[in-house]
C-alpha atoms as a PDB file:
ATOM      1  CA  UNK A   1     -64.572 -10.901  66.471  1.00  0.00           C
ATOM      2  CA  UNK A   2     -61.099 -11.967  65.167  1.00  0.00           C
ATOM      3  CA  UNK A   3     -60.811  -9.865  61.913  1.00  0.00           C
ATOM      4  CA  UNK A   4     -62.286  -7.054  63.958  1.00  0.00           C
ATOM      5  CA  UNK A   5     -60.275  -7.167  66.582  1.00  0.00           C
ATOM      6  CA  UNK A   6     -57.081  -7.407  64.321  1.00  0.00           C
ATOM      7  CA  UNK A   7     -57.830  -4.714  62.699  1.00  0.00           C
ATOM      8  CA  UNK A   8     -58.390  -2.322  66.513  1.00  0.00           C
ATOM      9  CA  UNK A   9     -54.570  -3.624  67.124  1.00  0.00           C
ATOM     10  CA  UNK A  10     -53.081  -1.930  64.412  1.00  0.00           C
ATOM     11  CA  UNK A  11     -53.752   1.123  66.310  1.00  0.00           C
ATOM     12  CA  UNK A  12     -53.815   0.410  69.769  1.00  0.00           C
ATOM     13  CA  UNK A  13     -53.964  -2.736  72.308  1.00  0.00           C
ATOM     14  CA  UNK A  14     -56.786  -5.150  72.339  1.00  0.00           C
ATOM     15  CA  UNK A  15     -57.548  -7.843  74.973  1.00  0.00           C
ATOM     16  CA  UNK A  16     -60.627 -10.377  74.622  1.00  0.00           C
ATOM     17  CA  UNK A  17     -61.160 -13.187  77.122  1.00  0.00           C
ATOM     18  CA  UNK A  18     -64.065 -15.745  76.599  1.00  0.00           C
ATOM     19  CA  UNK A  19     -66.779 -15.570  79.650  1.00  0.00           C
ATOM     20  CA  UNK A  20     -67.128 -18.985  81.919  1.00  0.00           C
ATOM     21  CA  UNK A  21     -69.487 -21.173  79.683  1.00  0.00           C
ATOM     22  CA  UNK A  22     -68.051 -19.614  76.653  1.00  0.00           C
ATOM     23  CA  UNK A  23     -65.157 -20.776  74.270  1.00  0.00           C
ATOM     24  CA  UNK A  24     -62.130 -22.108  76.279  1.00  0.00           C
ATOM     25  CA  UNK A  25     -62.644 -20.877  79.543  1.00  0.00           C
ATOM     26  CA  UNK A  26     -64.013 -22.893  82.687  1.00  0.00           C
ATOM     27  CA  UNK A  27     -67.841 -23.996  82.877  1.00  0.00           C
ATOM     28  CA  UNK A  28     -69.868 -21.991  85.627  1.00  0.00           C
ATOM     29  CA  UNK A  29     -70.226 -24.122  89.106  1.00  0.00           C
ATOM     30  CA  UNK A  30     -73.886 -22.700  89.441  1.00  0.00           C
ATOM     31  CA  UNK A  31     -76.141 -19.768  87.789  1.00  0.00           C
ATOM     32  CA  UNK A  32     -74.694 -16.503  87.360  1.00  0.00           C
ATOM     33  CA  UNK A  33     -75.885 -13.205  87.717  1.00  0.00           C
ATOM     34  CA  UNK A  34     -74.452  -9.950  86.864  1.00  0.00           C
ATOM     35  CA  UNK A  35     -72.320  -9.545  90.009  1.00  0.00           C
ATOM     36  CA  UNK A  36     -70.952 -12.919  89.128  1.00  0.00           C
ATOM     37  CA  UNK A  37     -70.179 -12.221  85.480  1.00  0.00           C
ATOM     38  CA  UNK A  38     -68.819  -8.760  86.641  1.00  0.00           C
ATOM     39  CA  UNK A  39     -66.288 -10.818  88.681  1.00  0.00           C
ATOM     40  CA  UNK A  40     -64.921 -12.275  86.275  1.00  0.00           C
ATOM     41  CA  UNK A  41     -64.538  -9.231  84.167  1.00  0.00           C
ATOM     42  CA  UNK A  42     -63.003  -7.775  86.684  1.00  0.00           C
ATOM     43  CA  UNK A  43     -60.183 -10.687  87.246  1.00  0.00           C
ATOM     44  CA  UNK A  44     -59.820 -10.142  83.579  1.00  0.00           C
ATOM     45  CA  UNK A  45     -58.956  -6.562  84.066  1.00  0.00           C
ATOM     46  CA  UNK A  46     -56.685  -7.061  86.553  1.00  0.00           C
ATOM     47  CA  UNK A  47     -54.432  -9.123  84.529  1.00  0.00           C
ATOM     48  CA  UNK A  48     -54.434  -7.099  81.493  1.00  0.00           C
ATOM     49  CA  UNK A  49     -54.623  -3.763  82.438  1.00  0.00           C
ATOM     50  CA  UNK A  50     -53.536  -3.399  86.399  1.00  0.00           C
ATOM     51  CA  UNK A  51     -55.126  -0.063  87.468  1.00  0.00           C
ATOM     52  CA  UNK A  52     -55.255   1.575  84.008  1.00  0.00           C
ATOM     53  CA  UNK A  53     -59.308   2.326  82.780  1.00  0.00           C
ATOM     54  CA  UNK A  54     -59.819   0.896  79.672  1.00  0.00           C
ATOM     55  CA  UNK A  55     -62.640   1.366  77.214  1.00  0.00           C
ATOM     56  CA  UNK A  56     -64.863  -1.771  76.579  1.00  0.00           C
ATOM     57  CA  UNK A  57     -66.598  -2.737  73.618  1.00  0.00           C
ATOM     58  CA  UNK A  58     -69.307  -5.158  73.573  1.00  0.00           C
ATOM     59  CA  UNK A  59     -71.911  -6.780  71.099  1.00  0.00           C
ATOM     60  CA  UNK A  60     -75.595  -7.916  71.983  1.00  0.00           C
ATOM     61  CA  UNK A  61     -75.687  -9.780  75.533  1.00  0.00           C
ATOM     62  CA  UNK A  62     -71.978  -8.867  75.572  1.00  0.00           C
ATOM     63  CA  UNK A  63     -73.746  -5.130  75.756  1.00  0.00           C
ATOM     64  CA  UNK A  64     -76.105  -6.029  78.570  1.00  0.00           C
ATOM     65  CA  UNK A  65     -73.327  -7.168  81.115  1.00  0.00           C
ATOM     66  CA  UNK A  66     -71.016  -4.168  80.394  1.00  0.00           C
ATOM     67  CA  UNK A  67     -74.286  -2.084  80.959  1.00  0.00           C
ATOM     68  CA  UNK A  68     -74.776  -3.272  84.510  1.00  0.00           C
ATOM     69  CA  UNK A  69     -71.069  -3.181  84.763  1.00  0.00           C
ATOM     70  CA  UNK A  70     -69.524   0.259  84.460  1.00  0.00           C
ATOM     71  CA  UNK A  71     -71.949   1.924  87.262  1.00  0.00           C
ATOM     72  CA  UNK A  72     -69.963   0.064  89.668  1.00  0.00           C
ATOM     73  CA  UNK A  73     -66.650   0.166  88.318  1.00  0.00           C
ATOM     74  CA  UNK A  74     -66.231   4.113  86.949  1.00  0.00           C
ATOM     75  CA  UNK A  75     -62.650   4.099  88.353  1.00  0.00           C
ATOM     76  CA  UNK A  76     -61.871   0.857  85.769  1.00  0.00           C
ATOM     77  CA  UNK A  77     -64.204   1.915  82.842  1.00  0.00           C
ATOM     78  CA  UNK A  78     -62.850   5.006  80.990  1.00  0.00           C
ATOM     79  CA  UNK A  79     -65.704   4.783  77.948  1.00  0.00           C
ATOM     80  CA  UNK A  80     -67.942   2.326  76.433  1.00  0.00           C
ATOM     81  CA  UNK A  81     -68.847   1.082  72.732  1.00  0.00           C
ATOM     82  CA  UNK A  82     -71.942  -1.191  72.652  1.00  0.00           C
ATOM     83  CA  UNK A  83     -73.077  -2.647  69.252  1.00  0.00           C
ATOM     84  CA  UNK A  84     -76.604  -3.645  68.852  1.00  0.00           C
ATOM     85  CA  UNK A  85     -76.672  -4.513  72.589  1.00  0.00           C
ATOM     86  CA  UNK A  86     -79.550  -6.415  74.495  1.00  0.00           C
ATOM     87  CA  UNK A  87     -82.098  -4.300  76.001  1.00  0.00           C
ATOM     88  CA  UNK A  88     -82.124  -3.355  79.866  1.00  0.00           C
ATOM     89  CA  UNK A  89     -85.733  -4.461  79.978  1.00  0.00           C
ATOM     90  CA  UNK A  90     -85.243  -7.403  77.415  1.00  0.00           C
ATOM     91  CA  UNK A  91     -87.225  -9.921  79.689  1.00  0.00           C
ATOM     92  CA  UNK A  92     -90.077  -7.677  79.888  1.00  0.00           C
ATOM     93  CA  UNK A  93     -89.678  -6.956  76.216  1.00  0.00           C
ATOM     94  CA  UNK A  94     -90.785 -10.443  74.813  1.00  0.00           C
ATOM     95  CA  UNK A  95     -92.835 -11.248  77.492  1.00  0.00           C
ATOM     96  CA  UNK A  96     -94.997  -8.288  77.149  1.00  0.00           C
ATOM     97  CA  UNK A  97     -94.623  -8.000  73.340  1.00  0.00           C
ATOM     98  CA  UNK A  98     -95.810 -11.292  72.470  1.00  0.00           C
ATOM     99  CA  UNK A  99     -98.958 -13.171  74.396  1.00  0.00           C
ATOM    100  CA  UNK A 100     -97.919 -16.819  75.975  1.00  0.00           C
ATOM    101  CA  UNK A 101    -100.745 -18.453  74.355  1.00  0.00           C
ATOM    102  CA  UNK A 102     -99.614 -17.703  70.642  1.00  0.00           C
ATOM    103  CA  UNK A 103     -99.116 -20.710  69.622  1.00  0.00           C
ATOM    104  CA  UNK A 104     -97.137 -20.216  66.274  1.00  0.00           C
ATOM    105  CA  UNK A 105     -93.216 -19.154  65.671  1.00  0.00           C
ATOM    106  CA  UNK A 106     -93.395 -16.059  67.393  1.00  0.00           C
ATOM    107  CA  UNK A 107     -94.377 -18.392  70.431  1.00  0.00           C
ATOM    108  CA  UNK A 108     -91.671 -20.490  69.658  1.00  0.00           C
ATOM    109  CA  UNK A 109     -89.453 -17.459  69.533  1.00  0.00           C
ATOM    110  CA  UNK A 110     -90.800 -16.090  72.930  1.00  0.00           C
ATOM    111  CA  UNK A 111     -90.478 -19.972  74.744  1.00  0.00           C
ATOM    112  CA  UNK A 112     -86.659 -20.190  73.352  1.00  0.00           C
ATOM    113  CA  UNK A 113     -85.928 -16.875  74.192  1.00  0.00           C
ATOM    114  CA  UNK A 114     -87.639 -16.351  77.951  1.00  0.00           C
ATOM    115  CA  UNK A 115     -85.427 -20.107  78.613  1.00  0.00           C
ATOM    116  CA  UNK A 116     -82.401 -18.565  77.477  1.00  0.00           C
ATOM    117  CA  UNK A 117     -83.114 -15.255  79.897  1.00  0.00           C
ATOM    118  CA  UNK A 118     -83.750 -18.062  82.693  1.00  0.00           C
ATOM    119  CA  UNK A 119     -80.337 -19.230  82.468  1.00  0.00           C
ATOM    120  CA  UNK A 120     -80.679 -21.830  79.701  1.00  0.00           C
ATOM    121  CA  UNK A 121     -77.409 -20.628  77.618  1.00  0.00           C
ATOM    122  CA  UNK A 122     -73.804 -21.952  77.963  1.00  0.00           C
ATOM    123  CA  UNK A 123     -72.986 -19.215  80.377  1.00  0.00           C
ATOM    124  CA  UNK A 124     -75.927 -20.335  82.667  1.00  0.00           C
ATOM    125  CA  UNK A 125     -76.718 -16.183  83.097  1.00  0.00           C
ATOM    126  CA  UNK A 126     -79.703 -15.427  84.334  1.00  0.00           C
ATOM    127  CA  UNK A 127     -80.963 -12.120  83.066  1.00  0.00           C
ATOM    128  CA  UNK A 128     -83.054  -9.291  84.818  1.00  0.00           C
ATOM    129  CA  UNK A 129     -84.397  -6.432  84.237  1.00  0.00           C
ATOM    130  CA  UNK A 130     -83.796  -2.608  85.931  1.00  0.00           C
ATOM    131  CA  UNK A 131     -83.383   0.451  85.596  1.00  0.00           C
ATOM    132  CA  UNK A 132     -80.575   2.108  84.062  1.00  0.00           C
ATOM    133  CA  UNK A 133     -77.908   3.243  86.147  1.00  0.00           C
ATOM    134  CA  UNK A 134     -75.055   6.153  85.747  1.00  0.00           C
ATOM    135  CA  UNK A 135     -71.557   5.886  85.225  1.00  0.00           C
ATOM    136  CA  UNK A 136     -70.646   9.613  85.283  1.00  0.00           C
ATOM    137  CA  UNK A 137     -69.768  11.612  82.252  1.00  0.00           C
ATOM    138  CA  UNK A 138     -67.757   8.290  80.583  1.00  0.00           C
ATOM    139  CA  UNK A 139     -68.033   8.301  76.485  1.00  0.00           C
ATOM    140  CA  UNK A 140     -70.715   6.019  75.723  1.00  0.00           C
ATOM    141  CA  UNK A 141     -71.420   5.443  72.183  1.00  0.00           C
ATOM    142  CA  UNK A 142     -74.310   2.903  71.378  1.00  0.00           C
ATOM    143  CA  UNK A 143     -74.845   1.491  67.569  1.00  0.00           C
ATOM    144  CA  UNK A 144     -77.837   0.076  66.784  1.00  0.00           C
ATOM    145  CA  UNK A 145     -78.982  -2.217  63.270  1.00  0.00           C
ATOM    146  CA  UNK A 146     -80.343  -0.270  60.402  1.00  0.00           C
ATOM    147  CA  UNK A 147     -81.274  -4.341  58.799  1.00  0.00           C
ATOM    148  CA  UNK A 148     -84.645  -4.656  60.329  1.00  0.00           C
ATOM    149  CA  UNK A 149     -84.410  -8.255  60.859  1.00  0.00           C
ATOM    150  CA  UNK A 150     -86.352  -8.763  63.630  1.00  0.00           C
ATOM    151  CA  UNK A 151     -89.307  -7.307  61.599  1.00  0.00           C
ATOM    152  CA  UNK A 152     -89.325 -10.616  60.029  1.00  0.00           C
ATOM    153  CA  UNK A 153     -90.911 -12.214  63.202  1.00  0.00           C
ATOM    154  CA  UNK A 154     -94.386 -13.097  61.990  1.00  0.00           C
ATOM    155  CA  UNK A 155     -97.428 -10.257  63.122  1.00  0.00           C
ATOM    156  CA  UNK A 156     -95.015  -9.293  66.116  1.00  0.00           C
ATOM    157  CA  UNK A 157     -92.058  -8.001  64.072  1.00  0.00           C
ATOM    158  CA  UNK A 158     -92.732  -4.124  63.967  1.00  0.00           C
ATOM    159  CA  UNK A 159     -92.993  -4.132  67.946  1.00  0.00           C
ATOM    160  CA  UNK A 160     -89.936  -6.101  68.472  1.00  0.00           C
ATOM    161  CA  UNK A 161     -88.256  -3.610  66.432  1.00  0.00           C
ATOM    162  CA  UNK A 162     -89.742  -0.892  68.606  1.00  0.00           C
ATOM    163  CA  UNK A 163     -88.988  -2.390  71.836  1.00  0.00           C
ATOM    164  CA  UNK A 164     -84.982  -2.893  70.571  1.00  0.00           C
ATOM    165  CA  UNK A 165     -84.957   0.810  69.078  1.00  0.00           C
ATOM    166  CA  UNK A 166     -86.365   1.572  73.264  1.00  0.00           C
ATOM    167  CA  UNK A 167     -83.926  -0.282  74.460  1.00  0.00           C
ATOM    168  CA  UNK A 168     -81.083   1.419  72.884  1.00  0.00           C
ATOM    169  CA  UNK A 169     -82.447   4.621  73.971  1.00  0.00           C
ATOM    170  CA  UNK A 170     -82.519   3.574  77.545  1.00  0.00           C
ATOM    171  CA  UNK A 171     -78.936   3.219  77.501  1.00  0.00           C
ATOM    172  CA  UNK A 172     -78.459   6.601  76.760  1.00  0.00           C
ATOM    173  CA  UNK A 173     -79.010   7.052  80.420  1.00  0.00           C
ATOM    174  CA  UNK A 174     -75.708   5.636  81.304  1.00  0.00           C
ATOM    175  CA  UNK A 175     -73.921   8.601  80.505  1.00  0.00           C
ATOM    176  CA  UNK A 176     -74.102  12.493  79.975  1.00  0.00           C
ATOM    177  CA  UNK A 177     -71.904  11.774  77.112  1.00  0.00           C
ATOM    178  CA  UNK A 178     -74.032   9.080  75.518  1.00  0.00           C
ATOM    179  CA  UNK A 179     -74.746   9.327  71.513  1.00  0.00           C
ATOM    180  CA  UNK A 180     -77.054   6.731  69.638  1.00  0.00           C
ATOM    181  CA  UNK A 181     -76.320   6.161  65.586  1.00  0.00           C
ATOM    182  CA  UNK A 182     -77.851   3.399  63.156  1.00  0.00           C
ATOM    183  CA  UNK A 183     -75.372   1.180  61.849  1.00  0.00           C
ATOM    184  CA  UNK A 184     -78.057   1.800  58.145  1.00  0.00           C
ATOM    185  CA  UNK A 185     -75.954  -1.632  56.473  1.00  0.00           C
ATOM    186  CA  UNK A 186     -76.125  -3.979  58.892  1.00  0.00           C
ATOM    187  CA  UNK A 187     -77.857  -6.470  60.837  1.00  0.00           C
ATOM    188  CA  UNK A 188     -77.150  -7.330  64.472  1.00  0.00           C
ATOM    189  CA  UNK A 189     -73.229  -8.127  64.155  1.00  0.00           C
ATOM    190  CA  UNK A 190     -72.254  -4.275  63.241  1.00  0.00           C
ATOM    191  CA  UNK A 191     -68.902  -5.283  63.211  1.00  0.00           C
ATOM    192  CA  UNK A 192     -68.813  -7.924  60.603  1.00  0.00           C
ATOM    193  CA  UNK A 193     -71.542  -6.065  58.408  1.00  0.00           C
ATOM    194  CA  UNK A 194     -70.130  -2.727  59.113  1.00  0.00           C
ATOM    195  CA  UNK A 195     -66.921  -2.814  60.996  1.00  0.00           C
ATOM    196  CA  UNK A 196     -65.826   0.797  59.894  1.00  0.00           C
ATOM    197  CA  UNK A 197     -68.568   2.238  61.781  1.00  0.00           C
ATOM    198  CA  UNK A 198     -67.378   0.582  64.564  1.00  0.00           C
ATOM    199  CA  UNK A 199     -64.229   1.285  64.319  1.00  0.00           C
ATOM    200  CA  UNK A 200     -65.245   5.016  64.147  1.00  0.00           C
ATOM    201  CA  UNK A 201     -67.187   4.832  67.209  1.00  0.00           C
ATOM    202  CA  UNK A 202     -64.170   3.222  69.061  1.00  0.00           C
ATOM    203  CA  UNK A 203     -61.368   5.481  68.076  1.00  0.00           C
ATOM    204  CA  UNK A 204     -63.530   8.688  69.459  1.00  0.00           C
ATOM    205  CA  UNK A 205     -64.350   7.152  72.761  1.00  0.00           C
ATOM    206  CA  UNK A 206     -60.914   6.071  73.331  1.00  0.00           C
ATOM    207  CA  UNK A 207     -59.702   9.857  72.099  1.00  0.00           C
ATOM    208  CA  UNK A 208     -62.160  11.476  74.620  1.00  0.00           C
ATOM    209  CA  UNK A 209     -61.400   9.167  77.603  1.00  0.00           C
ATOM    210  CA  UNK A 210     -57.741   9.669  77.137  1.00  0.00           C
ATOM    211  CA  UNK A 211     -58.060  13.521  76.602  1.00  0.00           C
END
């Protein structure tokens, strides 16, 4: 997110921090879970920001976390921007969507992805699934891929897409001030394909949650 996030500071300040597991920060001592992750996030915020809300914007699993986040925390999140982020239900998702026993690449795809949901990443997250939660009347803006690229998953493709499009759409539930648009260009990194329409998105939410 370099060029993207070099191109937010012309207008404004921009903080990023890499998660434990991730980049140059310290490996997890154990499995993480939300509340752990949220931690962290938290220690981050802290530093950078004191007691001033600030408006987070996340991509994909980056998405998920600052889902399950801003519930908890509405006097530190002011507004969210989530790009093509992972679905609150995404276990369920593959597990339901395509049967254990196939035995082709969309098994493949479902083995790799349900290990990675069980913790098998470099942040050693373990993912679950719930029920959307509110975070008040916050700006929420959610951006989803217009590229169908997951349609190219072998018989199972058209669901997949279905079950992502769902997933978006439960997030709307995180705010009475949510809005879902199509990013129609791009695949799932909306800010390298389409970075404009991110930007867009960004400089409203931060213009309502300052106003």
């Amino acid at each position: 997110m370099t060029a993207f996030q070099e191109t937010l500071s012309a207008d404004g300040r921009v903080c990023s921090y890499d998660r434990l597991g991730a980049g140059g920060s310290d490996q997890p001592e154990g499995p993480q879970d939300y509340d752990s992750v949220g931690e962290t996030l938290t220690g981050v915020l802290d530093q950078v920001a004191g007691d001033e809300p600030v408006v987070l914007v996340r991509h994909s699993m980056g998405g998920l976390i600052a889902g399950r986040y801003a519930p908890d925390h509405q006097d530190r999140v002011a507004g969210l921007v989530l790009l093509d982020s992972t679905s609150p239900t995404a276990v369920a998702d593959v597990s339901d969507r395509i049967p254990e026993s196939d035995t082709g690449p969309a098994g493949e795809l479902r083995a790799q992805t349900l290990a990675i949901f069980a913790g098998e990443n470099p942040e050693l997250l373990v993912f679950t699934d719930g029920e959307v939660t509110s975070a008040g009347d916050i700006p929420v803006r959610l951006i989803q891929h217009g590229q169908q690229y997951l349609g190219e998953v072998p018989e199972y493709g058209e669901g997949l897409e279905e079950d992502w499009t769902a997933g978006q759409h439960k997030w709307l539930a995180l705010s009475e001030d949510s809005e879902l648009s199509t990013a129609e260009n791009s695949g799932h990194y909306i800010h390298v394909d389409e970075p404009d329409v991110a930007v867009a998105a960004i400089d409203e939410v931060t213009t309502r949650a300052a106003g």
